[in-house]
Amino acid sequence: MVIGGIDLNTSKTLKKRAIREDKLAKYYSSHASSSSASSSLTVSEQVEQEDNTDNIKPDGNVFELPRWQREGSSQQMRISLKNVAAVSDRYGLSNRETAAISSAVLKDVGLVTDEDTSKVVDKCKIQRERSKFRAEQQENAATQYSGMEVQGLYFDGRIDKNTICQVKEGSKYYRRVVKEDHISIVQEPGGKYFGHVTTPSGSADDVSSAVLSHLEHSNVDMKSVKVIGTDGTSTNTGHIGGAIRLIETKLQQPVQWLICLLHFNELPLRHLVQHVDGPTSGPAGFKGPIGSSLDNCEQLPVKKFKMVTVNLPDLSFVELSKDQKYLYDICQAIGAGNCPEDLARRDPGPLSHSRWLTCANRILRLYISTYRPNTKLQTLVTFILKVYAPMWFAIKANPSCIDGTLHLWNYIVKSRYLPSKQRDVVDTVIQTNAFFAHHENILLTMLGDEQKCLRELAVRRVTNARARALGAAISDSPRQFIVPKINFQAKQYCDIIDWPEAVTEPPILRGLPTADIEACVEDAAKIRELVGLFPNHTQAVERCVKLVTMASERVCGPEARDGFIRATLLSRETMPFFGSKKDFKGIDL
């Protein structure tokens, strides 16, 4: 016979149980003796003595019942904390931080005392509430998407270098930080987060397959997709092997190409800076004299500078970010010839080749701090004030896809002042990225034009294209979307291309009755009611890309990331701003 080893955990549990039972036995024994001694007292005296002796041990010390033995008391915190879970995800608080803050608040309001700690919140409670709330949001989304028609999908990707994941080593899993390529998908119109996917690489085939797989997994009617919106990278926009083209081929139907105009607006500035100041160095550096001076330009004192005329649209109704507001204010300051002190002290934003808005901010900030700026700096400042900034805010003020071609045309018109060499640099970039010069996008702008003759012409071309499509044989592959050659000397936007003989109907109009399209002749606002809510930029996607990056650094796994994102977005939607008591709104499911 062999005697086994001692089970330390079981022994520890049995020892605690024995101590607890011994304390209870002593308490009941003390309580029984006190009751017999008080039998000769009056009722009021018995009650008073019981109040004083219930917690008295035989040795005279106070003995407190275990919490689970008290009447009306619970050992567990069973209150739902869904609002706490949503807010902790929104502001990126850890479970321990959230638990400490929640318990401190309950202590201050008197729900937690030294005698009753049943309402204390611990980190495990917060983790359970977070997981439960995230799962609820995912279930709601799955129910909502099932069988739903999604007309517009806008997507963009980023390689997140600090993605948390679990790696199996042997029989155990360990947390590791890896690089993953995440594609964020937004449903339009409305700019609503649709989901995110992880791709093996950033290739067009992987991106298109991941997007379509997510659609299929969400049980969405894939044939309902009419619009695809992305940035202008060749991976997405290649007319043979780009992601949008592959999606069209797999869906066996064309889609409307809405390529971000805010990205388009940055590209000429980027190439002009490189042409004037020299190539870049690294992800955020410049080699030229102007670029090298941008790092600490906000610390330079403001000097007397020459006023440059600028014409910006009214943006009182448009919400701007901090960097966008800085650009707007400093453009107005240069246009007025005077820079306020508080503007001179503000941060123009980090310098990065992926954010040319902040690069423009720093160029303007350097200009107001330079005595007698050279010709190169004046060239860049003039371009920003005459072309880049006015077009940025014009796109923000008129974000509809109906205005896309008009924005492209205005960009061409505003840049004609440049000398021939600099204009050639800008025109090359415009030609490569003139996706809104395609006749399908021009027709949308013509349908909403103020001139009735242009609306009539557009309606005629759309109805003829429909008739031609009905009479033609069904093709195995949809038409190829190729950027046409631009006529930079054209006098109006509808003449910037040579129109093809076989004009195709804008896919965004697919399914609309011909009578609705013909109604655009008499009512210029009709087309905006029908399809005007699809944006000509991808800023909603950029916000989701940032949120996916934040989620990848804080939670592990795609499902946890998705739940984290949905919980955060619900909290933001419920309470967009919290500055005072009147702003507070809790989540009510």
Coordinates of C-alpha atoms in Angstrom, one line a residue:
M1 CA 0.0 0.0 0.0
V2 CA 1.2 3.5 -0.9
I3 CA 0.2 6.8 0.8
G4 CA -0.2 9.6 -1.7
G5 CA 1.2 13.1 -1.3
I6 CA -0.6 15.9 0.5
D7 CA -3.1 18.0 -1.6
L8 CA -2.2 21.5 -0.4
N9 CA -5.2 23.2 -2.0
T10 CA -7.7 20.8 -0.6
S11 CA -6.1 21.0 2.8
K12 CA -6.2 24.8 2.8
T13 CA -9.9 24.7 1.9
L14 CA -10.7 22.2 4.7
K15 CA -8.8 24.3 7.2
K16 CA -10.7 27.4 6.4
R17 CA -14.0 25.5 6.6
A18 CA -13.0 24.2 10.1
I19 CA -12.1 27.7 11.3
R20 CA -15.4 29.1 10.0
E21 CA -17.5 26.3 11.6
D22 CA -15.7 26.8 14.9
K23 CA -16.5 30.5 14.9
L24 CA -20.1 29.8 14.2
A25 CA -20.3 27.2 17.0
K26 CA -18.9 29.8 19.5
Y27 CA -21.3 32.4 18.3
Y28 CA -24.4 30.2 18.7
S29 CA -23.2 29.0 22.1
S30 CA -22.8 32.6 23.2
H31 CA -26.1 33.6 21.8
A32 CA -28.0 30.7 23.5
S33 CA -26.5 31.6 27.0
S34 CA -27.4 35.2 26.6
S35 CA -31.0 34.3 25.7
S36 CA -31.5 32.2 28.8
A37 CA -30.0 34.8 31.1
S38 CA -32.4 37.4 29.7
S39 CA -35.6 35.4 30.2
S40 CA -36.5 37.2 33.4
L41 CA -36.2 40.6 31.8
T42 CA -39.0 42.7 30.2
V43 CA -39.5 42.5 26.5
S44 CA -37.9 46.0 26.0
E45 CA -35.0 45.0 28.1
Q46 CA -34.5 41.8 26.2
V47 CA -34.5 43.6 22.9
E48 CA -32.0 46.2 24.2
Q49 CA -29.7 43.5 25.5
E50 CA -30.0 41.4 22.3
D51 CA -28.9 44.5 20.4
N52 CA -25.8 44.8 22.6
T53 CA -24.9 41.2 22.8
D54 CA -25.5 39.7 19.4
N55 CA -22.0 40.5 18.3
I56 CA -20.2 39.7 21.6
K57 CA -18.0 36.7 21.9
P58 CA -17.6 34.7 25.2
D59 CA -14.2 36.4 25.7
G60 CA -15.8 39.9 25.4
N61 CA -14.6 40.7 21.9
V62 CA -16.9 41.7 19.1
F63 CA -17.7 38.8 16.6
E64 CA -19.2 39.7 13.2
L65 CA -21.2 37.2 11.2
P66 CA -19.8 36.2 7.8
R67 CA -21.3 38.3 5.1
W68 CA -23.1 35.4 3.5
Q69 CA -24.8 34.6 6.8
R70 CA -26.3 38.1 7.3
E71 CA -30.0 38.6 6.5
G72 CA -30.6 40.3 3.2
S73 CA -26.9 40.3 2.2
S74 CA -25.2 38.8 -0.8
Q75 CA -21.6 37.8 -1.3
Q76 CA -21.6 38.7 -5.0
M77 CA -22.1 42.0 -6.9
R78 CA -25.0 41.2 -9.2
I79 CA -25.8 44.7 -10.5
S80 CA -25.4 45.0 -14.3
L81 CA -22.7 47.5 -15.2
K82 CA -23.2 47.8 -19.0
N83 CA -22.7 51.6 -18.9
V84 CA -19.5 51.2 -17.0
A85 CA -18.3 48.6 -19.5
A86 CA -19.1 50.8 -22.5
V87 CA -17.4 53.9 -21.0
S88 CA -14.3 51.9 -20.0
D89 CA -13.9 50.6 -23.5
R90 CA -14.5 54.1 -24.9
Y91 CA -11.8 55.8 -22.9
G92 CA -9.4 52.8 -22.9
L93 CA -9.4 52.1 -19.2
S94 CA -8.1 48.8 -17.9
N95 CA -10.2 46.4 -15.8
R96 CA -8.3 47.3 -12.7
E97 CA -8.6 51.1 -13.2
T98 CA -12.3 50.8 -13.9
A99 CA -13.0 48.6 -10.9
A100 CA -11.0 51.0 -8.6
I101 CA -12.9 54.1 -9.8
S102 CA -16.3 52.3 -9.7
S103 CA -15.7 51.0 -6.1
A104 CA -14.5 54.5 -5.0
V105 CA -17.7 56.1 -6.3
L106 CA -19.9 53.5 -4.6
K107 CA -18.0 54.1 -1.4
D108 CA -18.5 57.9 -1.6
V109 CA -22.3 57.6 -2.2
G110 CA -22.6 55.2 0.8
L111 CA -23.4 51.9 -1.0
V112 CA -20.1 50.4 0.1
T113 CA -19.2 50.6 3.8
D114 CA -16.6 48.9 6.1
E115 CA -19.4 46.7 7.4
D116 CA -21.0 45.9 4.0
T117 CA -18.6 45.4 1.1
S118 CA -21.0 43.4 -1.1
K119 CA -21.2 46.2 -3.7
V120 CA -17.4 46.4 -4.2
V121 CA -16.5 46.0 -7.9
D122 CA -13.4 44.0 -8.7
K123 CA -11.5 43.6 -12.0
C124 CA -13.1 40.2 -12.7
K125 CA -16.5 41.8 -12.5
I126 CA -15.5 44.5 -15.0
Q127 CA -14.0 41.9 -17.4
R128 CA -17.2 39.8 -17.3
E129 CA -19.4 42.9 -17.9
R130 CA -17.2 44.0 -20.8
S131 CA -17.3 40.6 -22.4
K132 CA -21.1 40.3 -22.0
F133 CA -21.7 43.8 -23.3
R134 CA -19.5 43.3 -26.4
A135 CA -21.2 40.0 -27.1
E136 CA -24.6 41.7 -27.0
Q137 CA -23.5 44.3 -29.5
Q138 CA -22.2 41.6 -31.8
E139 CA -25.5 39.7 -31.6
N140 CA -27.5 42.8 -32.3
A141 CA -25.3 43.6 -35.3
A142 CA -25.6 40.0 -36.6
T143 CA -29.4 40.2 -36.3
Q144 CA -29.5 43.6 -38.1
Y145 CA -27.3 42.6 -41.0
S146 CA -29.0 39.2 -41.7
G147 CA -30.7 39.6 -45.1
M148 CA -30.1 43.4 -45.2
E149 CA -29.3 45.3 -48.3
V150 CA -26.0 47.2 -48.1
Q151 CA -25.7 49.6 -51.0
G152 CA -22.4 51.2 -50.2
L153 CA -19.1 49.8 -48.8
Y154 CA -16.2 52.0 -48.0
F155 CA -12.9 50.4 -46.8
D156 CA -9.3 51.1 -46.0
G157 CA -6.4 49.2 -44.5
R158 CA -3.5 49.7 -42.2
I159 CA -0.7 47.5 -40.8
D160 CA -1.0 47.6 -37.0
K161 CA 2.4 46.8 -35.6
N162 CA 1.2 46.4 -32.0
T163 CA -1.6 43.8 -32.4
I164 CA -2.1 41.6 -29.4
C165 CA -2.7 37.9 -30.2
Q166 CA -2.4 34.5 -28.6
V167 CA 0.3 32.2 -29.8
K168 CA 0.4 28.5 -28.9
E169 CA 3.7 27.2 -27.7
G170 CA 3.6 23.6 -26.7
S171 CA 0.3 23.0 -24.9
K172 CA -0.1 26.6 -23.6
Y173 CA -1.1 29.9 -25.1
Y174 CA 0.9 33.1 -24.6
R175 CA 0.2 36.7 -25.5
R176 CA 2.4 38.2 -28.1
V177 CA 2.6 41.5 -30.0
V178 CA 2.6 41.0 -33.8
K179 CA 2.0 42.9 -37.0
E180 CA -1.4 42.4 -38.7
D181 CA -3.0 43.9 -41.8
H182 CA -6.5 45.1 -40.8
I183 CA -9.1 46.2 -43.3
S184 CA -11.8 48.5 -41.9
I185 CA -15.2 48.4 -43.6
V186 CA -17.9 51.1 -43.3
Q187 CA -21.5 51.0 -44.5
E188 CA -22.7 54.0 -46.5
P189 CA -24.7 56.1 -46.5
G190 CA -24.5 56.9 -42.8
G191 CA -20.8 56.2 -42.2
K192 CA -21.7 53.2 -39.9
Y193 CA -19.1 50.7 -38.9
F194 CA -19.7 47.4 -40.7
G195 CA -16.8 45.3 -39.5
H196 CA -13.1 44.7 -39.9
V197 CA -11.1 41.8 -41.3
T198 CA -7.5 40.6 -41.2
T199 CA -5.8 39.8 -44.4
P200 CA -2.6 37.7 -44.9
S201 CA -1.2 40.5 -47.0
G202 CA -2.2 43.9 -48.4
S203 CA -2.5 42.5 -52.0
A204 CA -5.6 43.3 -54.0
D205 CA -6.7 39.7 -54.2
D206 CA -6.5 39.3 -50.4
V207 CA -8.3 42.5 -49.7
S208 CA -11.2 41.7 -52.1
S209 CA -11.5 38.2 -50.8
A210 CA -11.6 39.4 -47.2
V211 CA -14.2 42.0 -47.9
L212 CA -16.5 39.6 -49.8
S213 CA -16.0 36.9 -47.2
H214 CA -17.1 39.3 -44.5
L215 CA -20.2 40.2 -46.5
E216 CA -21.0 36.5 -46.9
H217 CA -20.4 35.8 -43.2
S218 CA -22.7 38.6 -42.3
N219 CA -25.5 37.1 -44.4
V220 CA -25.8 40.4 -46.4
D221 CA -27.5 40.5 -49.8
M222 CA -24.3 40.8 -51.9
K223 CA -26.1 41.8 -55.0
S224 CA -27.3 44.9 -53.3
V225 CA -23.9 46.5 -53.3
K226 CA -23.8 49.5 -55.7
V227 CA -21.0 51.7 -54.4
I228 CA -17.4 51.0 -53.4
G229 CA -15.3 53.8 -51.8
T230 CA -11.6 53.7 -51.1
D231 CA -8.5 55.8 -51.3
G232 CA -6.6 56.1 -54.6
T233 CA -3.8 53.5 -54.1
S234 CA -3.2 51.3 -57.1
T235 CA -3.9 48.2 -55.0
N236 CA -7.5 49.3 -54.8
T237 CA -8.0 51.2 -58.1
G238 CA -6.1 49.1 -60.7
H239 CA -8.4 48.7 -63.7
I240 CA -7.3 45.1 -64.2
G241 CA -6.2 43.6 -60.9
G242 CA -7.3 46.2 -58.3
A243 CA -9.4 45.3 -55.3
I244 CA -12.5 47.1 -56.6
R245 CA -12.2 45.5 -60.0
L246 CA -11.8 42.0 -58.4
I247 CA -14.9 42.7 -56.3
E248 CA -16.9 43.6 -59.5
T249 CA -15.7 40.5 -61.2
K250 CA -16.7 38.2 -58.3
L251 CA -20.0 39.9 -57.9
Q252 CA -20.6 39.9 -61.7
Q253 CA -21.9 43.4 -61.7
P254 CA -20.4 46.9 -61.9
V255 CA -20.2 49.2 -58.9
Q256 CA -19.8 53.0 -58.6
W257 CA -16.2 54.0 -58.0
L258 CA -16.1 56.8 -55.4
I259 CA -12.4 57.4 -54.8
C260 CA -11.6 59.7 -51.8
L261 CA -11.2 63.3 -52.9
L262 CA -9.5 64.3 -49.7
H263 CA -6.7 61.8 -50.6
F264 CA -6.7 63.2 -54.1
N265 CA -6.3 66.7 -52.7
E266 CA -3.1 65.8 -50.9
L267 CA -1.3 64.2 -53.7
P268 CA -0.5 67.3 -55.8
L269 CA 0.8 69.1 -52.7
R270 CA 3.0 66.1 -51.9
H271 CA 4.6 66.0 -55.3
L272 CA 4.9 69.8 -55.5
V273 CA 6.8 69.8 -52.1
Q274 CA 9.1 67.1 -53.5
H275 CA 9.6 69.0 -56.7
V276 CA 10.4 72.3 -55.0
D277 CA 12.2 71.1 -51.8
G278 CA 13.6 67.7 -52.7
P279 CA 12.8 64.1 -51.8
T280 CA 11.6 62.9 -48.4
S281 CA 13.8 61.0 -45.9
G282 CA 12.0 58.3 -43.9
P283 CA 8.4 58.2 -42.9
A284 CA 8.3 61.7 -41.5
G285 CA 11.4 63.6 -42.6
F286 CA 12.5 65.8 -45.4
K287 CA 15.9 66.4 -46.9
G288 CA 15.3 69.9 -48.3
P289 CA 15.9 73.2 -46.4
I290 CA 12.1 73.9 -46.1
G291 CA 11.3 70.4 -44.9
S292 CA 14.2 70.3 -42.4
S293 CA 12.8 73.5 -40.8
L294 CA 9.3 72.1 -40.2
D295 CA 10.1 70.0 -37.1
N296 CA 10.2 72.9 -34.6
C297 CA 8.5 75.7 -36.6
E298 CA 5.8 76.2 -33.9
Q299 CA 8.5 77.4 -31.5
L300 CA 9.7 80.2 -33.8
P301 CA 8.5 83.8 -33.0
V302 CA 6.0 85.3 -35.4
K303 CA 7.4 88.0 -37.6
K304 CA 5.9 90.5 -40.0
F305 CA 4.8 88.6 -43.1
K306 CA 3.2 89.4 -46.4
M307 CA -0.5 89.0 -46.7
V308 CA -1.7 86.4 -49.3
T309 CA -5.3 86.4 -50.6
V310 CA -7.3 83.4 -49.6
N311 CA -11.0 82.5 -50.3
L312 CA -12.4 79.9 -47.9
P313 CA -16.0 78.7 -47.8
D314 CA -18.2 79.2 -44.7
L315 CA -17.8 76.2 -42.4
S316 CA -19.9 77.3 -39.4
F317 CA -22.1 74.2 -40.0
V318 CA -19.2 71.7 -40.4
E319 CA -17.5 69.9 -37.6
L320 CA -13.7 70.1 -37.9
S321 CA -11.0 68.3 -36.2
K322 CA -8.2 70.1 -34.3
D323 CA -5.8 69.9 -37.2
Q324 CA -8.4 71.0 -39.7
K325 CA -9.4 73.9 -37.5
Y326 CA -5.8 75.0 -37.3
L327 CA -5.5 75.0 -41.1
Y328 CA -8.7 77.1 -41.4
D329 CA -7.5 79.6 -38.8
I330 CA -4.0 80.1 -40.0
C331 CA -5.2 80.5 -43.6
Q332 CA -7.5 83.3 -42.4
A333 CA -4.7 84.8 -40.4
I334 CA -2.4 84.9 -43.4
G335 CA -5.2 86.3 -45.5
A336 CA -5.7 89.1 -43.0
G337 CA -2.0 89.7 -42.5
N338 CA -2.1 89.3 -38.8
C339 CA -1.6 86.2 -36.6
P340 CA -3.2 86.1 -33.1
E341 CA -0.9 85.2 -30.2
D342 CA -3.0 82.1 -29.2
L343 CA -2.8 80.8 -32.8
A344 CA 0.9 81.1 -32.8
R345 CA 1.1 79.0 -29.6
R346 CA -1.1 76.2 -30.9
D347 CA 0.3 72.9 -32.0
P348 CA 0.1 72.5 -35.9
G349 CA 0.1 68.7 -35.6
P350 CA 2.7 66.0 -36.0
L351 CA 4.8 65.8 -39.1
S352 CA 4.1 62.7 -41.1
H353 CA 4.0 61.7 -44.8
S354 CA 0.7 60.0 -44.3
R355 CA -0.9 63.3 -43.0
W356 CA -0.2 66.1 -45.5
L357 CA -2.7 68.3 -43.7
T358 CA -0.3 68.8 -40.8
C359 CA 2.5 69.3 -43.3
A360 CA 0.6 72.2 -44.8
N361 CA -0.1 73.5 -41.3
R362 CA 3.6 73.6 -40.6
I363 CA 4.6 75.1 -43.9
L364 CA 2.2 78.0 -43.2
R365 CA 3.5 78.3 -39.6
L366 CA 7.0 78.5 -40.9
Y367 CA 6.0 81.2 -43.4
I368 CA 4.7 83.6 -40.7
S369 CA 8.0 83.1 -38.8
T370 CA 10.3 83.7 -41.7
Y371 CA 11.6 87.2 -42.5
R372 CA 11.8 87.6 -46.3
P373 CA 10.9 84.0 -47.3
N374 CA 12.6 82.6 -50.4
T375 CA 10.8 81.8 -53.6
K376 CA 10.4 78.1 -52.9
L377 CA 8.6 78.7 -49.6
Q378 CA 6.4 81.4 -51.2
T379 CA 5.5 78.9 -54.0
L380 CA 4.3 76.3 -51.5
V381 CA 2.4 78.8 -49.3
T382 CA 0.6 80.2 -52.4
F383 CA -0.4 76.8 -53.6
I384 CA -1.8 75.9 -50.1
L385 CA -3.7 79.1 -49.9
K386 CA -5.0 79.2 -53.5
V387 CA -5.6 75.5 -54.1
Y388 CA -5.0 73.0 -51.3
A389 CA -6.9 74.6 -48.4
P390 CA -9.9 76.0 -50.4
M391 CA -10.4 72.6 -52.0
W392 CA -10.1 70.8 -48.7
F393 CA -12.8 72.8 -47.1
A394 CA -15.0 72.8 -50.2
I395 CA -15.0 69.0 -50.1
K396 CA -15.9 69.1 -46.4
A397 CA -18.7 71.6 -47.0
N398 CA -20.1 69.6 -50.0
P399 CA -19.3 66.0 -49.4
S400 CA -21.9 64.4 -51.7
C401 CA -20.8 62.2 -54.6
I402 CA -23.0 64.5 -56.8
D403 CA -20.4 67.2 -56.3
G404 CA -17.4 65.0 -57.0
T405 CA -16.7 66.0 -60.6
L406 CA -17.3 69.6 -59.8
H407 CA -14.6 69.5 -57.1
L408 CA -12.2 67.9 -59.6
W409 CA -13.0 70.7 -62.1
N410 CA -12.5 73.4 -59.6
Y411 CA -9.1 71.9 -58.6
I412 CA -8.0 72.1 -62.2
V413 CA -9.2 75.7 -62.6
K414 CA -7.5 76.9 -59.3
S415 CA -4.2 75.4 -60.3
R416 CA -3.9 77.1 -63.7
Y417 CA -1.9 80.0 -62.2
L418 CA 1.2 77.8 -61.7
P419 CA 4.2 78.2 -64.0
S420 CA 4.5 75.6 -66.7
K421 CA 7.0 73.3 -64.9
Q422 CA 5.1 73.2 -61.6
R423 CA 1.8 72.9 -63.5
D424 CA 3.1 69.9 -65.3
V425 CA 3.9 68.2 -62.0
V426 CA 0.4 68.9 -60.7
D427 CA -1.3 67.9 -63.9
T428 CA 0.4 64.6 -64.0
V429 CA -0.9 63.8 -60.6
I430 CA -4.4 65.0 -61.5
Q431 CA -4.5 62.9 -64.6
T432 CA -3.5 59.7 -62.8
N433 CA -6.1 60.2 -60.0
A434 CA -9.0 61.8 -61.9
F435 CA -11.5 59.0 -61.1
F436 CA -14.3 61.5 -60.9
A437 CA -13.6 62.4 -64.5
H438 CA -15.1 59.1 -65.6
H439 CA -18.3 59.6 -67.5
E440 CA -20.4 57.6 -64.9
N441 CA -19.4 60.2 -62.2
I442 CA -19.8 63.1 -64.6
L443 CA -23.4 62.1 -65.3
L444 CA -24.2 62.2 -61.6
T445 CA -23.0 65.8 -61.4
M446 CA -24.9 66.7 -64.5
L447 CA -28.1 65.3 -63.1
G448 CA -27.8 67.7 -60.2
D449 CA -26.6 70.7 -62.2
E450 CA -28.4 74.1 -61.9
Q451 CA -28.6 74.3 -65.8
K452 CA -31.6 72.4 -67.1
C453 CA -30.0 71.7 -70.4
L454 CA -27.2 69.7 -68.7
R455 CA -29.8 67.8 -66.7
E456 CA -31.8 67.0 -69.9
L457 CA -28.6 65.8 -71.6
A458 CA -27.7 63.6 -68.7
V459 CA -31.1 62.0 -68.5
R460 CA -31.0 61.3 -72.3
R461 CA -27.6 59.6 -72.0
V462 CA -28.7 57.5 -69.0
T463 CA -31.9 56.3 -70.6
N464 CA -30.1 55.5 -73.8
A465 CA -27.5 53.5 -71.8
R466 CA -30.3 51.6 -70.2
A467 CA -31.9 50.8 -73.5
R468 CA -28.5 49.7 -74.9
A469 CA -27.9 47.4 -71.9
L470 CA -31.3 45.7 -72.3
G471 CA -30.7 45.0 -75.9
A472 CA -27.1 43.7 -75.5
A473 CA -26.1 40.2 -74.6
I474 CA -25.1 39.6 -70.9
S475 CA -21.3 39.8 -70.5
D476 CA -19.3 37.4 -68.3
S477 CA -17.5 40.4 -66.9
P478 CA -18.6 44.0 -66.1
R479 CA -17.1 47.0 -67.8
Q480 CA -13.6 48.1 -67.0
F481 CA -13.3 51.4 -65.1
I482 CA -10.5 53.3 -66.8
V483 CA -9.6 56.9 -66.0
P484 CA -10.1 58.9 -69.3
K485 CA -7.6 61.4 -70.7
I486 CA -8.4 64.9 -69.3
N487 CA -8.7 68.1 -71.4
F488 CA -7.2 70.7 -69.1
Q489 CA -8.2 73.5 -71.5
A490 CA -12.0 72.7 -71.3
K491 CA -14.3 75.5 -70.4
Q492 CA -16.7 73.5 -68.3
Y493 CA -16.6 70.3 -66.3
C494 CA -18.8 68.2 -68.7
D495 CA -16.2 68.8 -71.5
I496 CA -13.1 67.7 -69.7
I497 CA -13.2 64.3 -71.4
D498 CA -14.0 63.0 -74.9
W499 CA -17.2 61.1 -74.3
P500 CA -17.2 57.5 -75.4
E501 CA -19.7 56.2 -77.9
A502 CA -21.0 53.5 -75.6
V503 CA -21.9 55.5 -72.4
T504 CA -22.7 53.2 -69.5
E505 CA -25.3 53.9 -66.8
P506 CA -23.9 54.9 -63.4
P507 CA -24.2 51.8 -61.2
I508 CA -25.5 53.8 -58.3
L509 CA -28.7 54.4 -60.3
R510 CA -29.2 50.7 -60.8
G511 CA -32.7 49.7 -59.7
L512 CA -34.2 53.2 -59.7
P513 CA -37.3 53.6 -61.9
T514 CA -36.7 55.5 -65.1
A515 CA -39.5 57.9 -64.1
D516 CA -37.4 59.0 -61.0
I517 CA -34.4 59.7 -63.2
E518 CA -36.5 61.7 -65.7
A519 CA -37.9 63.7 -62.8
C520 CA -34.4 65.2 -62.4
V521 CA -35.0 67.4 -65.5
E522 CA -37.6 69.5 -63.6
D523 CA -36.1 69.2 -60.1
A524 CA -32.3 69.6 -59.7
A525 CA -32.5 68.4 -56.1
K526 CA -34.2 65.1 -57.0
I527 CA -30.9 63.3 -57.7
R528 CA -29.6 64.3 -54.2
E529 CA -32.7 62.8 -52.6
L530 CA -32.0 59.5 -54.5
V531 CA -28.3 59.0 -54.2
G532 CA -26.8 62.2 -52.8
L533 CA -26.0 60.8 -49.3
F534 CA -23.0 58.8 -50.6
P535 CA -19.9 60.8 -49.7
N536 CA -17.1 61.6 -52.0
H537 CA -14.5 61.0 -49.3
T538 CA -13.6 58.3 -46.8
Q539 CA -13.2 60.2 -43.5
A540 CA -15.7 57.8 -41.8
V541 CA -13.4 54.9 -42.7
E542 CA -10.4 56.8 -41.4
R543 CA -12.0 57.2 -38.0
C544 CA -12.8 53.4 -37.9
V545 CA -9.2 52.6 -39.0
K546 CA -8.0 54.6 -36.0
L547 CA -10.4 52.8 -33.7
V548 CA -9.4 49.3 -35.1
T549 CA -5.7 50.2 -34.3
M550 CA -6.7 51.2 -30.8
A551 CA -8.6 48.0 -30.3
S552 CA -5.8 45.8 -31.6
E553 CA -3.5 47.3 -28.9
R554 CA -5.9 46.6 -26.1
V555 CA -7.8 43.4 -26.7
C556 CA -6.9 40.0 -28.1
G557 CA -8.5 38.3 -31.0
P558 CA -10.8 39.5 -33.9
E559 CA -14.1 38.9 -32.0
A560 CA -12.9 40.8 -28.9
R561 CA -11.7 43.7 -31.2
D562 CA -15.1 43.8 -33.0
G563 CA -17.0 43.9 -29.7
F564 CA -14.7 46.5 -28.3
I565 CA -15.3 48.7 -31.4
R566 CA -19.0 48.3 -31.3
A567 CA -19.2 49.1 -27.6
T568 CA -17.1 52.2 -28.0
L569 CA -19.2 53.4 -31.0
L570 CA -22.4 52.9 -29.1
S571 CA -21.1 54.9 -26.2
R572 CA -20.0 57.7 -28.5
E573 CA -23.4 57.6 -30.3
T574 CA -25.4 57.7 -27.1
M575 CA -23.2 60.5 -25.5
P576 CA -21.2 62.2 -28.1
F577 CA -19.9 64.8 -25.6
F578 CA -19.8 65.0 -21.8
G579 CA -19.0 68.5 -20.6
S580 CA -21.7 68.9 -17.9
K581 CA -24.6 67.0 -16.2
K582 CA -27.0 67.8 -19.0
D583 CA -24.8 66.0 -21.6
F584 CA -24.8 62.7 -19.7
K585 CA -26.9 59.9 -21.3
G586 CA -26.6 56.3 -20.3
I587 CA -27.0 53.3 -22.6
D588 CA -30.5 52.0 -22.6
L589 CA -30.9 48.6 -24.4

